[in-house]
Amino acid sequence: AIYISYAVAVTIVFLYQLLFYGSLGMYLATLTGGYLEMFPALLAQLRIAGIALSDNSLALFHIAIASSSLGSAYGIMYSNSWNLYTLAYNNHTFGKKILTTKNDHGMPYVCILTEGLLAIAFILITQGRQVPLQQVGSLGSAIAYTFSVIALLVVSYRKKMALHLPILGLISCGLLLASYVWAVMT
């Protein structure tokens, strides 16, 4: 299941990068505004390619992008407070009693406030830059995969199964973690 989920995720990201950056080509190097200019550049490339988009379809495209961004941000914020609640409920954090307190609507309001304070602290520390957020997100995924690979390695060793795939996975995770450290240091 881990191999399949990892392969599916990597394939989707690869195809997205290939299609998106392949369609922009060398034009991508001329963008100075960062990721904010990427989708307008893609729309401009669609016009050059002869795909006529009306103003209504362009507006619909922008609304779809904004809805996707807002929906994913809301989903992450909503799930994070419940993740903290679950961790506290299972005695994996300190302050179980206060973190598992719910308001009249059944929401863990202390977890929501904690998440808000952490977000504000992160924004103040990074001064609103996007790169540290991306790096922290990548680190979380790399750590999760590393723990999964270590568990696979232990199970494979105990059951006297082949160790080559878990070791290759561990090397891959080591490269991911090393690239994170390198990116933070530079």
Short mmCIF file of N, CA and C in Angstrom, two decimals:
data_model
loop_
_atom_site.label_atom_id
_atom_site.label_comp_id
_atom_site.label_asym_id
_atom_site.label_seq_id
_atom_site.Cartn_x
_atom_site.Cartn_y
_atom_site.Cartn_z
N ALA A 1 0.83 -1.20 0.00
CA ALA A 1 0.00 0.00 0.00
C ALA A 1 0.87 1.26 0.00
N ILE A 2 1.97 1.22 0.75
CA ILE A 2 2.85 2.39 0.79
C ILE A 2 3.50 2.61 -0.58
N TYR A 3 3.97 1.53 -1.20
CA TYR A 3 4.60 1.66 -2.50
C TYR A 3 3.61 2.18 -3.54
N ILE A 4 2.40 1.65 -3.51
CA ILE A 4 1.40 2.06 -4.48
C ILE A 4 1.02 3.53 -4.27
N SER A 5 0.78 3.93 -3.02
CA SER A 5 0.41 5.33 -2.76
C SER A 5 1.54 6.27 -3.13
N TYR A 6 2.76 5.88 -2.81
CA TYR A 6 3.92 6.71 -3.15
C TYR A 6 4.06 6.82 -4.67
N ALA A 7 3.90 5.69 -5.37
CA ALA A 7 4.03 5.69 -6.83
C ALA A 7 2.94 6.55 -7.47
N VAL A 8 1.72 6.46 -6.98
CA VAL A 8 0.63 7.27 -7.53
C VAL A 8 0.90 8.75 -7.30
N ALA A 9 1.32 9.12 -6.09
CA ALA A 9 1.60 10.52 -5.79
C ALA A 9 2.74 11.06 -6.64
N VAL A 10 3.81 10.30 -6.76
CA VAL A 10 4.95 10.73 -7.56
C VAL A 10 4.56 10.85 -9.04
N THR A 11 3.76 9.91 -9.53
CA THR A 11 3.33 9.96 -10.93
C THR A 11 2.47 11.18 -11.20
N ILE A 12 1.54 11.49 -10.31
CA ILE A 12 0.68 12.66 -10.50
C ILE A 12 1.50 13.94 -10.48
N VAL A 13 2.41 14.06 -9.52
CA VAL A 13 3.25 15.25 -9.45
C VAL A 13 4.14 15.35 -10.69
N PHE A 14 4.71 14.23 -11.11
CA PHE A 14 5.57 14.23 -12.30
C PHE A 14 4.79 14.68 -13.53
N LEU A 15 3.60 14.11 -13.75
CA LEU A 15 2.81 14.48 -14.92
C LEU A 15 2.39 15.95 -14.88
N TYR A 16 2.01 16.42 -13.69
CA TYR A 16 1.64 17.83 -13.56
C TYR A 16 2.82 18.73 -13.91
N GLN A 17 3.98 18.43 -13.32
CA GLN A 17 5.17 19.24 -13.60
C GLN A 17 5.53 19.18 -15.08
N LEU A 18 5.49 18.00 -15.66
CA LEU A 18 5.84 17.82 -17.06
C LEU A 18 4.91 18.64 -17.96
N LEU A 19 3.62 18.52 -17.74
CA LEU A 19 2.66 19.23 -18.58
C LEU A 19 2.69 20.74 -18.34
N PHE A 20 2.77 21.14 -17.08
CA PHE A 20 2.73 22.58 -16.78
C PHE A 20 4.00 23.27 -17.26
N TYR A 21 5.14 22.76 -16.84
CA TYR A 21 6.40 23.40 -17.22
C TYR A 21 6.73 23.16 -18.69
N GLY A 22 6.31 22.03 -19.21
CA GLY A 22 6.51 21.78 -20.63
C GLY A 22 5.72 22.74 -21.50
N SER A 23 4.54 23.11 -21.06
CA SER A 23 3.74 24.04 -21.85
C SER A 23 4.28 25.46 -21.77
N LEU A 24 4.94 25.81 -20.67
CA LEU A 24 5.49 27.16 -20.54
C LEU A 24 6.89 27.27 -21.15
N GLY A 25 7.66 26.20 -21.09
CA GLY A 25 8.98 26.20 -21.70
C GLY A 25 9.89 27.29 -21.18
N MET A 26 10.61 27.93 -22.10
CA MET A 26 11.58 28.97 -21.74
C MET A 26 10.89 30.23 -21.21
N TYR A 27 9.61 30.38 -21.49
CA TYR A 27 8.86 31.53 -20.99
C TYR A 27 8.87 31.57 -19.47
N LEU A 28 9.00 30.41 -18.85
CA LEU A 28 9.00 30.31 -17.40
C LEU A 28 10.17 31.08 -16.79
N ALA A 29 11.31 31.14 -17.46
CA ALA A 29 12.48 31.84 -16.94
C ALA A 29 12.28 33.36 -16.91
N THR A 30 11.31 33.88 -17.64
CA THR A 30 11.09 35.32 -17.68
C THR A 30 10.17 35.81 -16.58
N LEU A 31 9.56 34.91 -15.83
CA LEU A 31 8.64 35.31 -14.78
C LEU A 31 9.41 35.84 -13.58
N THR A 32 9.09 37.03 -13.15
CA THR A 32 9.79 37.63 -12.02
C THR A 32 8.95 37.65 -10.75
N GLY A 33 7.66 37.42 -10.86
CA GLY A 33 6.77 37.51 -9.71
C GLY A 33 6.55 36.21 -8.98
N GLY A 34 7.33 35.18 -9.31
CA GLY A 34 7.18 33.90 -8.62
C GLY A 34 5.95 33.15 -9.08
N TYR A 35 5.41 32.38 -8.15
CA TYR A 35 4.30 31.50 -8.50
C TYR A 35 3.02 32.26 -8.83
N LEU A 36 2.91 33.52 -8.43
CA LEU A 36 1.71 34.30 -8.72
C LEU A 36 1.55 34.56 -10.22
N GLU A 37 2.63 34.53 -10.97
CA GLU A 37 2.55 34.77 -12.40
C GLU A 37 2.41 33.49 -13.21
N MET A 38 2.44 32.34 -12.57
CA MET A 38 2.48 31.08 -13.32
C MET A 38 1.18 30.80 -14.06
N PHE A 39 0.03 30.94 -13.41
CA PHE A 39 -1.22 30.63 -14.09
C PHE A 39 -1.59 31.67 -15.14
N PRO A 40 -1.37 32.97 -14.88
CA PRO A 40 -1.58 33.91 -16.00
C PRO A 40 -0.66 33.62 -17.19
N ALA A 41 0.57 33.17 -16.92
CA ALA A 41 1.48 32.82 -18.01
C ALA A 41 0.95 31.61 -18.78
N LEU A 42 0.39 30.65 -18.07
CA LEU A 42 -0.20 29.49 -18.73
C LEU A 42 -1.37 29.91 -19.62
N LEU A 43 -2.20 30.81 -19.12
CA LEU A 43 -3.33 31.29 -19.93
C LEU A 43 -2.83 32.03 -21.16
N ALA A 44 -1.76 32.81 -21.00
CA ALA A 44 -1.19 33.52 -22.15
C ALA A 44 -0.66 32.52 -23.19
N GLN A 45 -0.05 31.43 -22.72
CA GLN A 45 0.45 30.41 -23.64
C GLN A 45 -0.69 29.71 -24.36
N LEU A 46 -1.83 29.55 -23.69
CA LEU A 46 -2.98 28.94 -24.35
C LEU A 46 -3.48 29.83 -25.49
N ARG A 47 -3.45 31.15 -25.27
CA ARG A 47 -3.86 32.08 -26.33
C ARG A 47 -2.90 32.00 -27.51
N ILE A 48 -1.59 31.92 -27.22
CA ILE A 48 -0.59 31.85 -28.28
C ILE A 48 -0.78 30.56 -29.08
N ALA A 49 -1.13 29.49 -28.41
CA ALA A 49 -1.30 28.19 -29.07
C ALA A 49 -2.56 28.14 -29.93
N GLY A 50 -3.33 29.21 -29.94
CA GLY A 50 -4.51 29.25 -30.78
C GLY A 50 -5.78 28.82 -30.10
N ILE A 51 -5.71 28.58 -28.83
CA ILE A 51 -6.91 28.21 -28.08
C ILE A 51 -7.55 29.51 -27.62
N ALA A 52 -8.65 29.85 -28.24
CA ALA A 52 -9.32 31.11 -27.92
C ALA A 52 -10.15 30.95 -26.66
N LEU A 53 -9.81 31.73 -25.67
CA LEU A 53 -10.56 31.70 -24.42
C LEU A 53 -11.26 33.04 -24.25
N SER A 54 -12.55 32.99 -24.03
CA SER A 54 -13.29 34.23 -23.82
C SER A 54 -13.00 34.76 -22.42
N ASP A 55 -13.39 36.00 -22.18
CA ASP A 55 -13.19 36.58 -20.85
C ASP A 55 -13.95 35.80 -19.79
N ASN A 56 -15.13 35.27 -20.16
CA ASN A 56 -15.90 34.48 -19.20
C ASN A 56 -15.19 33.17 -18.85
N SER A 57 -14.60 32.52 -19.84
CA SER A 57 -13.90 31.27 -19.55
C SER A 57 -12.62 31.53 -18.76
N LEU A 58 -11.95 32.67 -19.02
CA LEU A 58 -10.78 33.03 -18.22
C LEU A 58 -11.18 33.30 -16.77
N ALA A 59 -12.29 34.01 -16.59
CA ALA A 59 -12.77 34.28 -15.23
C ALA A 59 -13.14 32.97 -14.53
N LEU A 60 -13.76 32.06 -15.26
CA LEU A 60 -14.12 30.77 -14.69
C LEU A 60 -12.87 29.98 -14.30
N PHE A 61 -11.82 30.06 -15.11
CA PHE A 61 -10.56 29.40 -14.82
C PHE A 61 -9.95 29.97 -13.54
N HIS A 62 -9.96 31.29 -13.40
CA HIS A 62 -9.43 31.93 -12.19
C HIS A 62 -10.25 31.59 -10.95
N ILE A 63 -11.57 31.51 -11.10
CA ILE A 63 -12.43 31.13 -9.99
C ILE A 63 -12.15 29.69 -9.57
N ALA A 64 -11.92 28.81 -10.53
CA ALA A 64 -11.61 27.41 -10.21
C ALA A 64 -10.29 27.31 -9.45
N ILE A 65 -9.29 28.08 -9.87
CA ILE A 65 -8.00 28.07 -9.18
C ILE A 65 -8.16 28.60 -7.76
N ALA A 66 -8.87 29.71 -7.61
CA ALA A 66 -9.07 30.29 -6.28
C ALA A 66 -9.87 29.35 -5.39
N SER A 67 -10.90 28.72 -5.94
CA SER A 67 -11.71 27.79 -5.14
C SER A 67 -10.89 26.59 -4.69
N SER A 68 -10.05 26.10 -5.57
CA SER A 68 -9.19 24.98 -5.21
C SER A 68 -8.23 25.37 -4.09
N SER A 69 -7.63 26.54 -4.21
CA SER A 69 -6.69 27.00 -3.18
C SER A 69 -7.39 27.20 -1.84
N LEU A 70 -8.53 27.88 -1.87
CA LEU A 70 -9.25 28.14 -0.62
C LEU A 70 -9.78 26.85 -0.01
N GLY A 71 -10.28 25.95 -0.86
CA GLY A 71 -10.79 24.67 -0.36
C GLY A 71 -9.71 23.83 0.30
N SER A 72 -8.54 23.79 -0.32
CA SER A 72 -7.46 23.01 0.28
C SER A 72 -6.96 23.65 1.56
N ALA A 73 -6.88 24.99 1.57
CA ALA A 73 -6.44 25.68 2.80
C ALA A 73 -7.44 25.44 3.93
N TYR A 74 -8.73 25.52 3.62
CA TYR A 74 -9.74 25.27 4.64
C TYR A 74 -9.65 23.83 5.15
N GLY A 75 -9.48 22.89 4.22
CA GLY A 75 -9.40 21.48 4.62
C GLY A 75 -8.22 21.21 5.54
N ILE A 76 -7.09 21.82 5.23
CA ILE A 76 -5.91 21.64 6.07
C ILE A 76 -6.14 22.25 7.44
N MET A 77 -6.69 23.47 7.47
CA MET A 77 -6.92 24.12 8.76
C MET A 77 -7.95 23.36 9.59
N TYR A 78 -8.99 22.86 8.95
CA TYR A 78 -10.02 22.11 9.66
C TYR A 78 -9.46 20.81 10.22
N SER A 79 -8.69 20.09 9.41
CA SER A 79 -8.18 18.80 9.85
C SER A 79 -7.09 18.94 10.91
N ASN A 80 -6.30 20.00 10.84
CA ASN A 80 -5.22 20.17 11.82
C ASN A 80 -5.74 20.30 13.24
N SER A 81 -6.82 21.03 13.42
CA SER A 81 -7.36 21.17 14.78
C SER A 81 -7.88 19.82 15.29
N TRP A 82 -8.48 19.03 14.41
CA TRP A 82 -8.95 17.71 14.83
C TRP A 82 -7.79 16.74 15.03
N ASN A 83 -6.72 16.91 14.27
CA ASN A 83 -5.52 16.09 14.51
C ASN A 83 -4.96 16.36 15.90
N LEU A 84 -4.86 17.64 16.27
CA LEU A 84 -4.37 17.99 17.60
C LEU A 84 -5.31 17.44 18.67
N TYR A 85 -6.60 17.54 18.44
CA TYR A 85 -7.59 17.00 19.37
C TYR A 85 -7.38 15.49 19.56
N THR A 86 -7.20 14.77 18.44
CA THR A 86 -7.02 13.33 18.51
C THR A 86 -5.73 12.96 19.24
N LEU A 87 -4.67 13.71 18.98
CA LEU A 87 -3.41 13.47 19.69
C LEU A 87 -3.60 13.68 21.19
N ALA A 88 -4.29 14.75 21.56
CA ALA A 88 -4.52 15.01 22.99
C ALA A 88 -5.42 13.94 23.59
N TYR A 89 -6.45 13.55 22.87
CA TYR A 89 -7.40 12.55 23.36
C TYR A 89 -6.71 11.22 23.66
N ASN A 90 -5.70 10.89 22.85
CA ASN A 90 -4.97 9.63 23.03
C ASN A 90 -3.71 9.79 23.88
N ASN A 91 -3.64 10.88 24.63
CA ASN A 91 -2.53 11.14 25.55
C ASN A 91 -1.17 11.24 24.86
N HIS A 92 -1.13 11.79 23.66
CA HIS A 92 0.13 11.97 22.96
C HIS A 92 0.65 13.40 23.07
N THR A 93 -0.07 14.26 23.75
CA THR A 93 0.37 15.64 23.99
C THR A 93 0.15 15.96 25.46
N PHE A 94 0.64 17.11 25.84
CA PHE A 94 0.36 17.57 27.19
C PHE A 94 -0.94 18.38 27.16
N GLY A 95 -1.55 18.54 28.29
CA GLY A 95 -2.78 19.32 28.40
C GLY A 95 -4.00 18.65 27.80
N LYS A 96 -4.15 17.35 28.05
CA LYS A 96 -5.27 16.61 27.47
C LYS A 96 -6.60 17.23 27.84
N LYS A 97 -6.77 17.60 29.10
CA LYS A 97 -8.07 18.10 29.56
C LYS A 97 -8.48 19.38 28.83
N ILE A 98 -7.54 20.29 28.68
CA ILE A 98 -7.90 21.56 28.03
C ILE A 98 -8.01 21.42 26.51
N LEU A 99 -7.15 20.59 25.90
CA LEU A 99 -7.18 20.45 24.45
C LEU A 99 -8.38 19.65 23.96
N THR A 100 -8.95 18.81 24.79
CA THR A 100 -10.11 18.02 24.37
C THR A 100 -11.44 18.68 24.75
N THR A 101 -11.38 19.90 25.25
CA THR A 101 -12.59 20.64 25.59
C THR A 101 -13.26 21.13 24.30
N LYS A 102 -14.56 20.89 24.22
CA LYS A 102 -15.32 21.33 23.04
C LYS A 102 -16.30 22.42 23.44
N ASN A 103 -16.63 23.28 22.47
CA ASN A 103 -17.64 24.31 22.73
C ASN A 103 -19.04 23.73 22.53
N ASP A 104 -20.05 24.59 22.57
CA ASP A 104 -21.44 24.14 22.45
C ASP A 104 -21.74 23.52 21.08
N HIS A 105 -20.93 23.84 20.09
CA HIS A 105 -21.14 23.33 18.74
C HIS A 105 -20.32 22.09 18.44
N GLY A 106 -19.64 21.56 19.47
CA GLY A 106 -18.85 20.35 19.31
C GLY A 106 -17.50 20.54 18.66
N MET A 107 -17.00 21.77 18.67
CA MET A 107 -15.69 22.05 18.07
C MET A 107 -14.63 22.17 19.17
N PRO A 108 -13.43 21.63 18.94
CA PRO A 108 -12.35 21.74 19.93
C PRO A 108 -11.73 23.15 19.84
N TYR A 109 -12.36 24.11 20.48
CA TYR A 109 -11.98 25.51 20.30
C TYR A 109 -10.57 25.82 20.79
N VAL A 110 -10.08 25.13 21.79
CA VAL A 110 -8.71 25.37 22.26
C VAL A 110 -7.71 24.91 21.20
N CYS A 111 -8.01 23.81 20.54
CA CYS A 111 -7.15 23.34 19.45
C CYS A 111 -7.17 24.34 18.30
N ILE A 112 -8.32 24.91 18.00
CA ILE A 112 -8.42 25.91 16.93
C ILE A 112 -7.63 27.15 17.30
N LEU A 113 -7.74 27.60 18.54
CA LEU A 113 -6.96 28.76 18.99
C LEU A 113 -5.46 28.47 18.96
N THR A 114 -5.07 27.26 19.36
CA THR A 114 -3.66 26.86 19.33
C THR A 114 -3.15 26.86 17.90
N GLU A 115 -3.93 26.32 16.98
CA GLU A 115 -3.54 26.32 15.58
C GLU A 115 -3.41 27.74 15.06
N GLY A 116 -4.33 28.61 15.43
CA GLY A 116 -4.26 30.02 15.01
C GLY A 116 -3.01 30.71 15.54
N LEU A 117 -2.69 30.46 16.80
CA LEU A 117 -1.48 31.06 17.38
C LEU A 117 -0.22 30.55 16.70
N LEU A 118 -0.19 29.26 16.40
CA LEU A 118 0.97 28.71 15.69
C LEU A 118 1.10 29.31 14.28
N ALA A 119 -0.02 29.49 13.61
CA ALA A 119 0.01 30.08 12.27
C ALA A 119 0.50 31.52 12.32
N ILE A 120 0.01 32.28 13.29
CA ILE A 120 0.46 33.67 13.44
C ILE A 120 1.95 33.73 13.78
N ALA A 121 2.39 32.85 14.67
CA ALA A 121 3.82 32.82 15.01
C ALA A 121 4.66 32.47 13.79
N PHE A 122 4.21 31.51 12.99
CA PHE A 122 4.94 31.13 11.79
C PHE A 122 5.02 32.29 10.81
N ILE A 123 3.91 33.00 10.62
CA ILE A 123 3.90 34.14 9.71
C ILE A 123 4.83 35.24 10.20
N LEU A 124 4.82 35.49 11.51
CA LEU A 124 5.69 36.52 12.06
C LEU A 124 7.17 36.13 11.94
N ILE A 125 7.48 34.87 12.19
CA ILE A 125 8.87 34.42 12.13
C ILE A 125 9.39 34.44 10.69
N THR A 126 8.58 33.94 9.74
CA THR A 126 9.03 33.86 8.35
C THR A 126 8.73 35.12 7.56
N GLN A 127 8.06 36.07 8.17
CA GLN A 127 7.67 37.34 7.54
C GLN A 127 6.84 37.12 6.28
N GLY A 128 6.03 36.07 6.29
CA GLY A 128 5.10 35.80 5.20
C GLY A 128 5.71 35.17 3.97
N ARG A 129 6.95 34.75 4.03
CA ARG A 129 7.59 34.11 2.87
C ARG A 129 7.03 32.71 2.69
N GLN A 130 6.89 32.30 1.44
CA GLN A 130 6.28 31.01 1.11
C GLN A 130 7.26 29.84 1.19
N VAL A 131 8.53 30.08 0.90
CA VAL A 131 9.50 28.99 0.81
C VAL A 131 9.63 28.22 2.12
N PRO A 132 9.73 28.88 3.30
CA PRO A 132 9.82 28.08 4.52
C PRO A 132 8.60 27.18 4.74
N LEU A 133 7.43 27.64 4.36
CA LEU A 133 6.23 26.83 4.50
C LEU A 133 6.31 25.59 3.60
N GLN A 134 6.79 25.77 2.39
CA GLN A 134 6.95 24.64 1.48
C GLN A 134 7.99 23.66 2.02
N GLN A 135 9.07 24.20 2.59
CA GLN A 135 10.11 23.33 3.13
C GLN A 135 9.61 22.54 4.33
N VAL A 136 8.83 23.17 5.19
CA VAL A 136 8.29 22.46 6.35
C VAL A 136 7.31 21.38 5.90
N GLY A 137 6.49 21.69 4.89
CA GLY A 137 5.58 20.69 4.34
C GLY A 137 6.31 19.50 3.75
N SER A 138 7.39 19.78 3.04
CA SER A 138 8.21 18.70 2.47
C SER A 138 8.86 17.88 3.57
N LEU A 139 9.31 18.54 4.62
CA LEU A 139 9.93 17.82 5.73
C LEU A 139 8.93 16.87 6.38
N GLY A 140 7.70 17.32 6.57
CA GLY A 140 6.67 16.46 7.17
C GLY A 140 6.44 15.20 6.34
N SER A 141 6.35 15.36 5.03
CA SER A 141 6.17 14.19 4.16
C SER A 141 7.38 13.28 4.20
N ALA A 142 8.57 13.87 4.19
CA ALA A 142 9.79 13.05 4.22
C ALA A 142 9.89 12.26 5.52
N ILE A 143 9.53 12.88 6.63
CA ILE A 143 9.57 12.18 7.92
C ILE A 143 8.54 11.05 7.96
N ALA A 144 7.33 11.31 7.44
CA ALA A 144 6.30 10.28 7.42
C ALA A 144 6.75 9.08 6.58
N TYR A 145 7.32 9.34 5.41
CA TYR A 145 7.81 8.24 4.57
C TYR A 145 8.98 7.53 5.24
N THR A 146 9.83 8.27 5.92
CA THR A 146 10.97 7.65 6.60
C THR A 146 10.49 6.69 7.68
N PHE A 147 9.53 7.11 8.49
CA PHE A 147 8.99 6.21 9.53
C PHE A 147 8.36 4.97 8.90
N SER A 148 7.64 5.16 7.79
CA SER A 148 7.02 4.01 7.12
C SER A 148 8.06 3.04 6.60
N VAL A 149 9.13 3.57 6.02
CA VAL A 149 10.18 2.72 5.48
C VAL A 149 10.93 2.00 6.61
N ILE A 150 11.16 2.69 7.71
CA ILE A 150 11.82 2.05 8.86
C ILE A 150 10.95 0.91 9.39
N ALA A 151 9.64 1.14 9.46
CA ALA A 151 8.74 0.08 9.91
C ALA A 151 8.77 -1.10 8.95
N LEU A 152 8.80 -0.82 7.64
CA LEU A 152 8.89 -1.89 6.66
C LEU A 152 10.21 -2.64 6.80
N LEU A 153 11.27 -1.93 7.04
CA LEU A 153 12.58 -2.56 7.22
C LEU A 153 12.58 -3.48 8.43
N VAL A 154 12.01 -3.04 9.54
CA VAL A 154 11.95 -3.85 10.75
C VAL A 154 11.11 -5.10 10.52
N VAL A 155 9.95 -4.94 9.90
CA VAL A 155 9.08 -6.09 9.64
C VAL A 155 9.76 -7.06 8.68
N SER A 156 10.40 -6.54 7.64
CA SER A 156 11.08 -7.41 6.68
C SER A 156 12.22 -8.17 7.35
N TYR A 157 12.94 -7.51 8.23
CA TYR A 157 14.05 -8.17 8.93
C TYR A 157 13.54 -9.26 9.86
N ARG A 158 12.47 -8.94 10.60
CA ARG A 158 11.92 -9.93 11.55
C ARG A 158 11.34 -11.15 10.84
N LYS A 159 10.74 -10.94 9.67
CA LYS A 159 10.13 -12.06 8.94
C LYS A 159 11.10 -12.68 7.93
N LYS A 160 12.36 -12.23 8.00
CA LYS A 160 13.41 -12.75 7.14
C LYS A 160 13.05 -12.64 5.66
N MET A 161 12.50 -11.48 5.30
CA MET A 161 12.15 -11.20 3.91
C MET A 161 13.29 -10.41 3.26
N ALA A 162 13.21 -10.22 1.96
CA ALA A 162 14.23 -9.46 1.23
C ALA A 162 14.28 -8.02 1.76
N LEU A 163 15.48 -7.52 1.94
CA LEU A 163 15.67 -6.19 2.52
C LEU A 163 16.04 -5.13 1.48
N HIS A 164 16.18 -5.51 0.22
CA HIS A 164 16.66 -4.54 -0.76
C HIS A 164 15.70 -3.38 -0.99
N LEU A 165 14.40 -3.62 -1.06
CA LEU A 165 13.45 -2.53 -1.27
C LEU A 165 13.37 -1.58 -0.05
N PRO A 166 13.27 -2.10 1.18
CA PRO A 166 13.28 -1.17 2.31
C PRO A 166 14.58 -0.36 2.41
N ILE A 167 15.70 -0.97 2.07
CA ILE A 167 16.97 -0.24 2.13
C ILE A 167 17.01 0.84 1.05
N LEU A 168 16.51 0.54 -0.15
CA LEU A 168 16.43 1.56 -1.20
C LEU A 168 15.49 2.70 -0.78
N GLY A 169 14.39 2.33 -0.14
CA GLY A 169 13.47 3.35 0.37
C GLY A 169 14.12 4.21 1.43
N LEU A 170 14.91 3.60 2.29
CA LEU A 170 15.61 4.35 3.33
C LEU A 170 16.64 5.30 2.72
N ILE A 171 17.31 4.84 1.68
CA ILE A 171 18.26 5.72 0.98
C ILE A 171 17.52 6.90 0.34
N SER A 172 16.37 6.61 -0.26
CA SER A 172 15.56 7.66 -0.86
C SER A 172 15.11 8.68 0.19
N CYS A 173 14.68 8.20 1.33
CA CYS A 173 14.27 9.10 2.41
C CYS A 173 15.46 9.91 2.93
N GLY A 174 16.62 9.26 3.01
CA GLY A 174 17.83 9.97 3.42
C GLY A 174 18.15 11.11 2.47
N LEU A 175 17.98 10.86 1.17
CA LEU A 175 18.21 11.92 0.18
C LEU A 175 17.20 13.06 0.34
N LEU A 176 15.93 12.70 0.60
CA LEU A 176 14.92 13.74 0.82
C LEU A 176 15.25 14.60 2.04
N LEU A 177 15.62 13.95 3.13
CA LEU A 177 15.97 14.69 4.35
C LEU A 177 17.23 15.52 4.16
N ALA A 178 18.21 14.97 3.43
CA ALA A 178 19.43 15.73 3.16
C ALA A 178 19.15 16.94 2.28
N SER A 179 18.26 16.79 1.31
CA SER A 179 17.92 17.93 0.45
C SER A 179 17.18 19.00 1.24
N TYR A 180 16.39 18.59 2.22
CA TYR A 180 15.72 19.57 3.09
C TYR A 180 16.76 20.35 3.88
N VAL A 181 17.71 19.64 4.48
CA VAL A 181 18.74 20.31 5.29
C VAL A 181 19.55 21.24 4.40
N TRP A 182 19.90 20.79 3.19
CA TRP A 182 20.66 21.63 2.26
C TRP A 182 19.88 22.88 1.89
N ALA A 183 18.56 22.73 1.62
CA ALA A 183 17.73 23.88 1.23
C ALA A 183 17.60 24.87 2.37
N VAL A 184 17.51 24.39 3.60
CA VAL A 184 17.39 25.28 4.75
C VAL A 184 18.70 26.03 4.98
N MET A 185 19.82 25.33 4.78
CA MET A 185 21.12 25.94 5.03
C MET A 185 21.51 26.99 4.00
N THR A 186 20.97 26.87 2.78
CA THR A 186 21.36 27.82 1.73
C THR A 186 20.40 28.96 1.62
#
